[in-house]
Structures are given as C-alpha cells and as structure tokens.
XYZ file of C-alpha atoms in Angstrom:
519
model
C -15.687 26.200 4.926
C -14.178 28.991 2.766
C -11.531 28.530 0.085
C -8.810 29.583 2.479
C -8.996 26.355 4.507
C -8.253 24.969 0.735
C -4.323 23.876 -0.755
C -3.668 26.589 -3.362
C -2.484 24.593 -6.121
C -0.186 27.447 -7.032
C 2.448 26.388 -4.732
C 3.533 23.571 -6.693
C 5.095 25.720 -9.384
C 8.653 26.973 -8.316
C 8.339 30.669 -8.357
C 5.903 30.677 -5.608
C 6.703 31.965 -2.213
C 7.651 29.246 0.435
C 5.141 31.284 2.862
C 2.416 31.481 0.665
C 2.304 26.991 0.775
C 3.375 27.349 3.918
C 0.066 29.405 5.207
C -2.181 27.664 2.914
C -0.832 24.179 3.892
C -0.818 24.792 7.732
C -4.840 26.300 7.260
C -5.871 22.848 5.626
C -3.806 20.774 8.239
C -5.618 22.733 11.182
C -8.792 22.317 9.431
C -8.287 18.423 8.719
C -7.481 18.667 13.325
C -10.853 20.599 13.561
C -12.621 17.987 11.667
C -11.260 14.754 13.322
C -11.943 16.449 17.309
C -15.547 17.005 16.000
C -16.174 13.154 14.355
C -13.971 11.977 17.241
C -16.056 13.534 20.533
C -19.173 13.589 18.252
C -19.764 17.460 18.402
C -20.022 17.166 22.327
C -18.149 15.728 25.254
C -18.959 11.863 24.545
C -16.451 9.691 22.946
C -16.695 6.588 20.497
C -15.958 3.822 23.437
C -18.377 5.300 26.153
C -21.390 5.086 23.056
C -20.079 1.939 20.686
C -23.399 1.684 19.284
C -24.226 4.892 18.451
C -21.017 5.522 17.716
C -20.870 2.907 15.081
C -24.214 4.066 13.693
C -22.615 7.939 13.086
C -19.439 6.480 11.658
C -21.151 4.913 8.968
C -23.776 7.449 8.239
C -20.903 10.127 7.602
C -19.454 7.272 5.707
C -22.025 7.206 2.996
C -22.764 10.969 3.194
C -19.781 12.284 2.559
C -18.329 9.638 0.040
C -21.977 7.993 -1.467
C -22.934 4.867 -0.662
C -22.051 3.138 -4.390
C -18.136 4.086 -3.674
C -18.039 3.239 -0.203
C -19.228 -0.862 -1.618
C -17.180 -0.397 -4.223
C -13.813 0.623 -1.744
C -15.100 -2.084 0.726
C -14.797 -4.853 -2.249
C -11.586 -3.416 -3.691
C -9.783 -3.595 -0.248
C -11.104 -7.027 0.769
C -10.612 -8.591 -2.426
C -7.633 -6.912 -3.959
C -5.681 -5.382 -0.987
C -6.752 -7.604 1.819
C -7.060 -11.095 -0.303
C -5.193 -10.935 -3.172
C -1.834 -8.849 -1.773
C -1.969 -11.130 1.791
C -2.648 -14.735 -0.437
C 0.675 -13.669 -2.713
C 2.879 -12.352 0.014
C 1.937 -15.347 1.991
C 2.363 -18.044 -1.099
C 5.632 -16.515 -1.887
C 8.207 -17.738 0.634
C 6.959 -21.546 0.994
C 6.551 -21.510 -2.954
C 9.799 -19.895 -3.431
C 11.665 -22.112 -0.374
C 10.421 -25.774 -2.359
C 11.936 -24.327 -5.364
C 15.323 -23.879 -3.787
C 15.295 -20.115 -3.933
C 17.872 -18.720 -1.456
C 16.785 -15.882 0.883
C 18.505 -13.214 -0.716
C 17.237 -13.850 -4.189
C 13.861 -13.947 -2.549
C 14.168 -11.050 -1.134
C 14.650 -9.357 -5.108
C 11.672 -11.168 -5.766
C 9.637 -9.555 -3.395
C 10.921 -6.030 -4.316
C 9.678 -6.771 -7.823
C 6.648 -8.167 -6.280
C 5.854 -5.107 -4.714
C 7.149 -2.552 -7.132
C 4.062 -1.942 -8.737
C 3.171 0.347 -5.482
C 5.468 2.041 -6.219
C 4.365 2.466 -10.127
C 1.822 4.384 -8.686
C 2.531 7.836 -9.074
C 2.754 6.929 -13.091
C -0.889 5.816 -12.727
C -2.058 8.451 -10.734
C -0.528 11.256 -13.461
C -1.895 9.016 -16.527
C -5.631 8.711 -14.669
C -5.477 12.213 -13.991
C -4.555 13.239 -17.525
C -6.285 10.402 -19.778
C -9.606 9.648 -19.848
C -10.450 7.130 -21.587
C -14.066 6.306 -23.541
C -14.330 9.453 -21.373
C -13.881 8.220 -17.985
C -10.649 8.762 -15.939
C -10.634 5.800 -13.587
C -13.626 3.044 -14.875
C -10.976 2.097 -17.522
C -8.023 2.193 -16.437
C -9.375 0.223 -13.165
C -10.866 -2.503 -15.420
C -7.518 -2.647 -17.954
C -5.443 -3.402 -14.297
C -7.873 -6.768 -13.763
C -7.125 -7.705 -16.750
C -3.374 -8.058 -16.497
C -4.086 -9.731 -13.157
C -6.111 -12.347 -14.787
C -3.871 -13.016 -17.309
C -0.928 -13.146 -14.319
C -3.005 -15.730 -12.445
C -4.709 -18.156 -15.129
C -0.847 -18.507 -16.465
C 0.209 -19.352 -12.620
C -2.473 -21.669 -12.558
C -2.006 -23.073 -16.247
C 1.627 -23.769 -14.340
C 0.359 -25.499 -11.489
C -2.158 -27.508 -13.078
C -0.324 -29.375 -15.441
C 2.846 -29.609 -12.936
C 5.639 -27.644 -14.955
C 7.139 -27.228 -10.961
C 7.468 -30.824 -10.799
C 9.274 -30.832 -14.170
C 11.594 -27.998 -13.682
C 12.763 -29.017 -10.436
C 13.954 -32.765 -12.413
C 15.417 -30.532 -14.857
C 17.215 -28.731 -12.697
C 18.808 -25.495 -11.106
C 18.258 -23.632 -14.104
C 14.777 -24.387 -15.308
C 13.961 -23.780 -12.096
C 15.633 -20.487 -12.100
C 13.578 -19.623 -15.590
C 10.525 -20.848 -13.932
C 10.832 -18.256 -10.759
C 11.698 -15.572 -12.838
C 8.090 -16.287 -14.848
C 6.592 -16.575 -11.254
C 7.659 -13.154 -10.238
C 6.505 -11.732 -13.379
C 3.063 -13.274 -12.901
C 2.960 -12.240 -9.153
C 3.964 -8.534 -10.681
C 0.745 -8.479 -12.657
C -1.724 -9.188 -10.158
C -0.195 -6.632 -7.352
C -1.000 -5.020 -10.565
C -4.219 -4.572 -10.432
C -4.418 -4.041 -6.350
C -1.532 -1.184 -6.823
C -3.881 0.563 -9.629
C -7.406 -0.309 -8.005
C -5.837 1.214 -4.969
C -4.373 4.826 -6.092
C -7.715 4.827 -8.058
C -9.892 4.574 -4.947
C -7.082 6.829 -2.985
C -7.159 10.024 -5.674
C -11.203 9.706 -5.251
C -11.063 9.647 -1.739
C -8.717 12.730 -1.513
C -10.182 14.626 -3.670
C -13.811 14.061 -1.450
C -12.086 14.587 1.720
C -10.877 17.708 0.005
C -14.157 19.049 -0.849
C -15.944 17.716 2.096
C -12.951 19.033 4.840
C -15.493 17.979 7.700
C -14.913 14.378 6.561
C -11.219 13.193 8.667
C -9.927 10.338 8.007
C -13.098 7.957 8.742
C -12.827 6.844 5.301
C -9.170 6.034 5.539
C -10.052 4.350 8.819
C -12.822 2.192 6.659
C -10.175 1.380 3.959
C -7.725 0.209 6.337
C -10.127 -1.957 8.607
C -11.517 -3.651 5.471
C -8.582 -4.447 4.098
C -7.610 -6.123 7.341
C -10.771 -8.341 7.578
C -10.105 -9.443 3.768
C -6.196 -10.269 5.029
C -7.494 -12.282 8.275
C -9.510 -14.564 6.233
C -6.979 -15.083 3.363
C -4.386 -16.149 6.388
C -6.883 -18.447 7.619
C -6.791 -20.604 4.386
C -2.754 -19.520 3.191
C -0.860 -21.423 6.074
C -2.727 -25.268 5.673
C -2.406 -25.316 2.087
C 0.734 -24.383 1.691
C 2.010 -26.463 4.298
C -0.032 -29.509 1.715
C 1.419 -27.777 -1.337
C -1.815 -26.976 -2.591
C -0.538 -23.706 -4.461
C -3.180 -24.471 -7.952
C -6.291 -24.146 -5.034
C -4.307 -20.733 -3.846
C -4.198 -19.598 -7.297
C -7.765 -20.242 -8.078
C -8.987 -18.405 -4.731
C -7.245 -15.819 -6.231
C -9.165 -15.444 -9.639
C -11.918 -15.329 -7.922
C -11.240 -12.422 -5.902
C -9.043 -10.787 -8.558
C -12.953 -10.865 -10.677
C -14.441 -9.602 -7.783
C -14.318 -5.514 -8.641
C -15.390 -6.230 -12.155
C -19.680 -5.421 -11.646
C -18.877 -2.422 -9.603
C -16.284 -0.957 -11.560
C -17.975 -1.749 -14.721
C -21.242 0.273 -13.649
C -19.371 3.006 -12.398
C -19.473 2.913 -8.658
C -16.473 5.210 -8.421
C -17.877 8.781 -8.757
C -16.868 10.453 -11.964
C -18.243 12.288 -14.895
C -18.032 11.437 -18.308
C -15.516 13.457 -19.826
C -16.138 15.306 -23.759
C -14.610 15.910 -26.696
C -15.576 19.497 -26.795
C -14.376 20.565 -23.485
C -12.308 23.359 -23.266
C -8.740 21.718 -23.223
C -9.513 18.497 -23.949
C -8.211 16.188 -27.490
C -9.025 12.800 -28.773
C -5.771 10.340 -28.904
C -5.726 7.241 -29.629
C -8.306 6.283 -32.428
C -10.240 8.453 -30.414
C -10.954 6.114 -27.967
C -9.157 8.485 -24.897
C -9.293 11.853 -24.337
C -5.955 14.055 -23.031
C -6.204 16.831 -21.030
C -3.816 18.933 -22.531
C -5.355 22.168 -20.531
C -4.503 20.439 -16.791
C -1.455 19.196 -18.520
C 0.271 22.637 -19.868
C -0.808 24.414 -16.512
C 0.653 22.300 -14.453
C 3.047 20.528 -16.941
C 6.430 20.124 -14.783
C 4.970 18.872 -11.753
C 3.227 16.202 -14.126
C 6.072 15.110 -15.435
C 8.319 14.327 -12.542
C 5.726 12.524 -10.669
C 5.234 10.434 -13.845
C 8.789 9.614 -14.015
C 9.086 8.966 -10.109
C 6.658 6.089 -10.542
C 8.923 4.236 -13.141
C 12.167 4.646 -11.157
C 11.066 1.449 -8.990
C 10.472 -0.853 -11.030
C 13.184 -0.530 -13.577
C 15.569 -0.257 -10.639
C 13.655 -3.713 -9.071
C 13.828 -5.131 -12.322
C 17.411 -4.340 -13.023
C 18.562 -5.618 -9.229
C 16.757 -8.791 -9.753
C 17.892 -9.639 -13.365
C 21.014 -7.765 -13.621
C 23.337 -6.695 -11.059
C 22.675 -5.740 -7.148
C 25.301 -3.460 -6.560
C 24.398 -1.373 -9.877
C 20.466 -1.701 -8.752
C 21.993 -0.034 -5.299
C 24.017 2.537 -7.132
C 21.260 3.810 -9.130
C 18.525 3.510 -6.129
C 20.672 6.486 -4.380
C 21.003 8.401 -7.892
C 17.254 8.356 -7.300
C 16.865 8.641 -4.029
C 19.066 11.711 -3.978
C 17.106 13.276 -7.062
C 13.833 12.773 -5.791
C 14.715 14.566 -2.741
C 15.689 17.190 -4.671
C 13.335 17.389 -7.145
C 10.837 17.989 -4.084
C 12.158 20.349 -2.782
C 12.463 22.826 -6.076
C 9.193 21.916 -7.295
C 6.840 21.587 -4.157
C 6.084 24.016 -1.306
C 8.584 23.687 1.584
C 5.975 22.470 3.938
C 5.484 19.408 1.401
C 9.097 18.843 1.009
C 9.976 18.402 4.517
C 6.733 15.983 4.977
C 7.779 13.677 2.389
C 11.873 14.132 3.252
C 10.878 12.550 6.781
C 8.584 9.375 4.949
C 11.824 8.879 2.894
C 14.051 9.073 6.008
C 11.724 6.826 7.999
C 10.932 3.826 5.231
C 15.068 3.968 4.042
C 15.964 3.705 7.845
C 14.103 1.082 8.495
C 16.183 -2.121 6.621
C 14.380 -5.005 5.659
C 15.784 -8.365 6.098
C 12.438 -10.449 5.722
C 13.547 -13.257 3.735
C 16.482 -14.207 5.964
C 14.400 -14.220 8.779
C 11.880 -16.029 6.988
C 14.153 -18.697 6.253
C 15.049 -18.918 9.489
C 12.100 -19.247 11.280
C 10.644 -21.282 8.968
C 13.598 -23.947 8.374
C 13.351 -27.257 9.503
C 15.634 -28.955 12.464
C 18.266 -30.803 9.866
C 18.661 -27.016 8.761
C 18.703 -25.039 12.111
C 19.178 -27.159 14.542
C 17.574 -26.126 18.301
C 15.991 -23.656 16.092
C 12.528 -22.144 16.122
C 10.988 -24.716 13.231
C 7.644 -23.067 12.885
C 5.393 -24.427 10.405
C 3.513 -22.604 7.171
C 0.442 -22.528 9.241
C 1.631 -21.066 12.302
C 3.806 -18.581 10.741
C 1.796 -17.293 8.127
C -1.886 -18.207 9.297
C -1.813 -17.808 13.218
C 0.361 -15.152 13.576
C -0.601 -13.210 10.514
C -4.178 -13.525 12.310
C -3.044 -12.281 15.206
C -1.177 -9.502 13.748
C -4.314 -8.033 11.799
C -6.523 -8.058 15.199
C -3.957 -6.186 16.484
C -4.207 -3.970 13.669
C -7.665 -3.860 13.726
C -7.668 -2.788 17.326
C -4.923 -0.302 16.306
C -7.347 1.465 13.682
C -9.667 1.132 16.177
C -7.331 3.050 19.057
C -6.578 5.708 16.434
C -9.971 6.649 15.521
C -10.924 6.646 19.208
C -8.141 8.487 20.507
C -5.358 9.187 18.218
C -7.051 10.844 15.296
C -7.522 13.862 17.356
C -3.786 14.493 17.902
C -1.279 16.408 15.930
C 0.627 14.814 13.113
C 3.771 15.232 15.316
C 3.584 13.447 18.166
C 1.169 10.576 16.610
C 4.126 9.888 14.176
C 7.034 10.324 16.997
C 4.704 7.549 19.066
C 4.760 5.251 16.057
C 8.421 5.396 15.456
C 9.216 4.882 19.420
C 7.187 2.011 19.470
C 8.497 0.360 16.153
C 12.359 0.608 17.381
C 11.295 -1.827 20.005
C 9.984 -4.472 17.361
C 13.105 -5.485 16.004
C 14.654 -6.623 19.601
C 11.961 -9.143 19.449
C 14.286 -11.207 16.549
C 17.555 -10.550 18.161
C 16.193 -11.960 21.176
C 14.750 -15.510 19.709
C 17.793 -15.691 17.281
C 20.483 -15.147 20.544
C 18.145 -17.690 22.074
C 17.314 -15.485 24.408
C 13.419 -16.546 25.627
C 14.179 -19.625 25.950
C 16.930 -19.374 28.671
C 13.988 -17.296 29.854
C 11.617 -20.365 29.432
C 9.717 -18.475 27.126
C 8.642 -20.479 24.043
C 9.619 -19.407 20.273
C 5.740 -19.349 19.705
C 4.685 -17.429 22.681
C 7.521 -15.306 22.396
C 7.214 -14.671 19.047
C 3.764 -14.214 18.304
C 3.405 -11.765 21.888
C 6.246 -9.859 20.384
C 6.597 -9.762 16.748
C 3.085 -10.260 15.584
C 2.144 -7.086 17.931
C 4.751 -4.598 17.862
C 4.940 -5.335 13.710
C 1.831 -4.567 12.741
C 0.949 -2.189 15.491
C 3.777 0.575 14.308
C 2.970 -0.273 10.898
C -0.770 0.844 10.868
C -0.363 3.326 13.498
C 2.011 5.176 10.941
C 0.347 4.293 7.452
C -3.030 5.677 8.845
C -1.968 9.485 9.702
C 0.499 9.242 6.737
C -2.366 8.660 4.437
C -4.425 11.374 6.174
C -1.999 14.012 5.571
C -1.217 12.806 1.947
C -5.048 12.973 1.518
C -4.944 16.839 2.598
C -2.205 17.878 0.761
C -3.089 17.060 -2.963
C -4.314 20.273 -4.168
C -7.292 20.288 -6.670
C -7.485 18.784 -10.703
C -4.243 16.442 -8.797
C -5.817 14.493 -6.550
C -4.046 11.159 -8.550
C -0.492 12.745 -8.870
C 0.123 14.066 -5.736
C -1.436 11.518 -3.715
C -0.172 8.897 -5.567
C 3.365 10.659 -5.675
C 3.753 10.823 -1.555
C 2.640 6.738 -1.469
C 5.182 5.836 -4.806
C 8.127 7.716 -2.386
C 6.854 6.116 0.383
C 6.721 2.541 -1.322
C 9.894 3.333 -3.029
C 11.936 4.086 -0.254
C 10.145 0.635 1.452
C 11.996 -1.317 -1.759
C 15.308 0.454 -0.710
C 15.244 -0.663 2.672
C 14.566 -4.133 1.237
C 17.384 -3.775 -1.730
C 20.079 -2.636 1.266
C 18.726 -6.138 3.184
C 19.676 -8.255 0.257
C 22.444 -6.645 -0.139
C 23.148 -7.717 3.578
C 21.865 -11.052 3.185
C-alpha cells in the first residue's frame, strides 16, 4: 500500500492545513475499512461463522504474521496476567476489603479513581518510552521498572495482611483505619501500575505494526481484548469465595504471582524493538549514561510532546488531590482540565483528530459513575437494607462478573464477525443506544420494580446488568482502540496512542469524581 494510505505526521504541528489531516486521515480510515471487509469475508464471499474452523486457523496465522509470534505470547501473558488477573483481582478485592474497614461509598469511590488513575498516566509513559531509551531499549525497561513497583505494592499488602495490622487498626480505631486505607490505595496504585505501563507498551507496538502492516484490522485488538477477558473470568472465579471468607493475604499472593508473570518474556525481549546507539544521529546519553534521549524526535516534534506528557499527569494529581484534599477543588480543577485539553486538541492536532477525541470526552464525562453507592447497596446486608437485594461477594463479583465477560467474549466475537466491517459511525451510535438502556436496569431493582414483576434481584440483575454493562462497554472500547491505533502517525506510536486512551481514561475518572460528588 503506498505512503498515501499513511497519517502524515505533519498535521500535528499547528500551521498545517485542516484539509491536508483531513485527506490523509480519511485515506488511512478507508484503508483500515478495506482491510477489516477482506480479514472479515476472508478475501471471498464466506464469513467467520459459516467456516469456524478455518476461520479460527486464518485468524491466528495473520496473528503471528503480521505481529511475530514472540509478541503475540508476550501480549497474550501481559493481558491475562496483568490486565485480565491482576486489574479484575484488585477491582474485585476493593469494595468487600474497603466495606469491612468501614469505608463509606463515597470515599470509596475516590479510592477507586486513584486506583485507576494510573490509566490515565499513560500518555506520560507513552511520551517518556517514545523519547528515552534506556540501556538502549525503549520499552524492555521501562516494562520491567513498572513490575517492580507492583511487587513492591503487593509484598507490602501482603506484609499487611500477614501479620494482621487490619485487625489492629480496626481496635484502634476510625483513624488508624483511615491511615491504613490511604496506604491500601497507594499500594493498589502501584500494581495498576505496572498493568497501565505493560499495557500502553504493548498498545504503541501494536499501532505502530498495524500501521506498517495496514492489511492487519483490528484482529490483534480483537486478541488483546479476548485474552484479557479469559484472564478476568478465571480471577472472578476465585475473587467472590475468598472474599466472602476474608481470605484477602491468599488474594494478594495470587497476585504476585501473576504480577511476576511478564518478567521471562519481557526480559528476553519478546516485544519487537531495536537496540538503540549512542552514535545515532540525534540521539545523547543522560543519566550516567545508562538512557539514551532522543533529542532529534524530540525538537521536531517538541510541542506535541510536551502536552501529551503533561495530559498524563493531570489525573492523578487531580485523583490524588480529590482523595486527600478537597472534592469540590479536585472538581474545580478537573474542568480547568477538561476545558484545556479540549482546547489544546484542537490547536495542536488535525481537525479530524480533534473532533474524534472531543466525542470520547463527551461520551466517558456523560456517562456518571455511581459504582460504589450501588455497590453498597447491592451488596449490604438485611439489618442495612431491609427487603433489599443482599447479594453475596460471590454472586456479585464471581457469578455475575463471569457472566458479564462471556458476554463480552461473545461481544468481541460479534464484532469481529460482523461489526468490524462497518463504519466507525454507526458501530459507535449502536454502542451508545444500547448502553442508555443499561442504567434502567438499577432504577428498576432499586424502585423494586422486578419484583412486583416476580422477577428475582438475581435473575433480574444478572439478565440485565451483567449483559447490557459489559456488552456497550466492549462493543465501544474495541472500535475506539482501532481508530486510536490508525491515527498515531509514525516515530509517535506511544504519545498519540497513549494520549487518545489517557483522555479517554481521564474523562472515565470525571464521570466517577461527579458520582462522588453525588454520593
């Protein structure tokens, strides 16, 4: 495929024409449509679900010849381990740990922003891993210095649970509690750590492959996705029982383990990358020599660097401040940013770009989070809602979170079929029709609703939250990641991708700020 059907990197700087990124940015996105009819109909008139089989066998074998086998495994373990295990055993531990501390909902909803915030740190990594390499690589080492400050989040968590500090705060009372939380939270930070950097790390490779290799689509993203669901189906399987025993130290241990798991593959460089030298054109030694700074990427490209650097820390300093400071000043300075990334987009990106990631910050602010209340509620025993819907650890976090990744499983499974051949438009319009229905499934069960019906809370529930939840959620993360992929224009695979998933994930903490705010 000719360079046309390329981004031109020269839209990102501001003096360019909004028609010039506006051709070249249209030419990749029909390309990327021409690619995913071909892998979706196979280059004739069969399709995936009349030929499983063979289909299956083709999927695979573009897999590994378009990506290499070695980055594939490593992706698979990264997103089974890190994204799938780790991320699903912490999100999961969090609100029965948190609830037998005596955390309220809306403080636990701040906790979970924090929690999360290092997704949104991600547009810092993907500028530094773009711009540093380091013993001459620009991933192996910053990938392996991430499981390192996971490790040292989870043997203090376990150092905790072992010797039973909880036990002894809780006699000592609301405050030592408090402290202990607060150290919690700052452990749980660390190890969605390392999954946040793992992940942009295995994201900037993957765009910059699909990039070169535009007859690729988005099997790979398809692959990422599925693989972090199986690793999330098995850590539910295991989350709900022991929590419900308050087994948290056998949790945290589980988690070590998988945490360790990326170490071989990273370590022998399974992620595709050549060693970087001294005496390239552009390139200085920092740092005792042991890095190397591109200062030639850097000075061509240097304002676009910077603000998607400085994105990536907005989060979480603004989580951080929200949590251990004040809300409303957290809120106050979330729209500051809000506002000036917005902004900043649109002077410094082509127009097409702008308007793309305008509508992912419209659609993740829009869309208010108010987990931890209903959390609480579901989850709270009959002396504390009476006549309510009392569901255990197990059920709520093991069976329906099971049931929620088949779904999504069968939802990556309908998009690669039959989706990934439509337009961006109307795939994203179908994903945000379909997820305005999932929050009448709460309103009904808290009104009572189903079971004037005769419906049971569990039924009920897990038929309507469990699918329509994780059905929009995949449905829109998949051709969101896709078109992220295409759009990150060569030597900025890291920033730019990595820039459209910190908004994204930013905007996601917003939603979940305004919620506690409501709470």
């Amino acid at each position: 495929m000719g360079n046309s059907t390329m981004i031109d990197p020269r839209p990102l700087l501001a003096e360019n024409s909004d028609d010039t990124s506006h051709t070249s940015t249209l030419a990749t996105l029909t390309d990327f449509h021409t690619s995913q009819r071909n892998l979706t109909d196979g280059g004739d008139r069969d399709t995936p679900w009349r030929h499983p089989i063979r289909s299956t066998k083709k999927y695979f074998h573009n897999l590994n010849s378009n990506f290499g086998s070695r980055y594939v495994a490593w992706l698979a373990i990264d997103q089974f381990a890190l994204s799938g295990g780790v991320m699903t055993l912490l999100y999961g531990t969090g609100l029965p740990l948190f609830q037998q501390l005596g955390i309220d909902a809306a403080r636990t909803q701040l906790y979970t922003t924090l929690i999360m915030s290092p997704y949104a740190l991600k547009p810092f990594v993907g500028v530094a891993s773009d711009l540093i390499a380091i013993r001459g690589y620009h991933k192996r080492y910053f990938a392996l210095g991430s499981i390192f400050f996971g490790l040292v989040g989870c043997a203090s968590l376990l150092g905790i649970y072992q010797n039973g500090a909880q036990q002894l705060a809780v006699e000592a009372g609301y405050d030592s509690v408090r402290r202990l939380a607060d150290f919690i939270v700052l452990c749980f930070t660390a190890m969605n750590m390392t999954g946040a950097t793992l992940d942009i790390l295995g994201e900037s490779k993957y765009s910059e492959l699909m990039r070169e290799r535009p007859g690729s689509g988005s099997s790979i993203i398809t692959f990422k996705f599925a693989v972090s669901l199986a690793g999330g189906i098995l850590t539910r399987t295991y989350v709900g029982p022991l929590a419900d025993k308050g087994r948290f130290h056998i949790l945290f241990w589980i988690a070590l383990g998988m945490i360790l798991a990326p170490v071989f593959p990273t370590a022998k460089g399974w992620i595709p990358e050549l060693k970087r030298r001294s005496d390239e054109l552009g390139m200085n030694r920092i740092c005792c020599n042991l890095a190397l700074f591109d200062i030639g990427k850097f000075s061509g490209k240097r304002v676009p660097f910077i603000v998607i650097a400085l994105s990536g820390l907005a989060a979480p300093l603004n989580a951080a401040v929200s949590t251990y400071g004040n809300l409303a000043v957290g809120l106050g300075f979330s729209a500051l940013v809000f506002i000036g990334l917005a902004s900043t987009t649109f002077v410094i990106f082509p127009r097409v770009f702008f308007r793309i990631t305008l509508g992912l910050m419209l659609m993740s602010t829009s869309r208010i989070k108010l987990g931890s209340a209903l959390n609480y509620y579901y989850t709270a025993d009959e002396a504390c809602v009476p006549d309510g819907p009392n569901f255990s650890y197990t059920y709520y976090i093991t069976v329906t979170g099971i049931v929620g990744s088949i779904i999504n499983l069968l939802a990556i499974l309908v998009y690669q079929t039959f989706i990934s051949s439509w337009k961006f438009r109307p795939a994203l319009a179908f994903t945000i029709l379909v997820g305005s229905l999932a929050s009448l499934v709460d309103v009904i069960v808290i009104n009572r609703w189903n079971v004037a019906m005769g419906i049971p809370d569990h039924i009920f529930f897990l038929l309507g939250q469990a699918v329509f939840e994780n059905l929009v959620n995949i449905l829109h993360a998949v051709p969101m990641s896709a078109l992220s992929a295409k759009l990150a224009p060569p030597g900025m695979e890291s920033a730019v991708f990595s820039y459209s998933v910190g908004i994204g994930t930013y905007c996601f903490l917003l939603s979940s700020q305004i919620g506690s705010a409501i709470i």
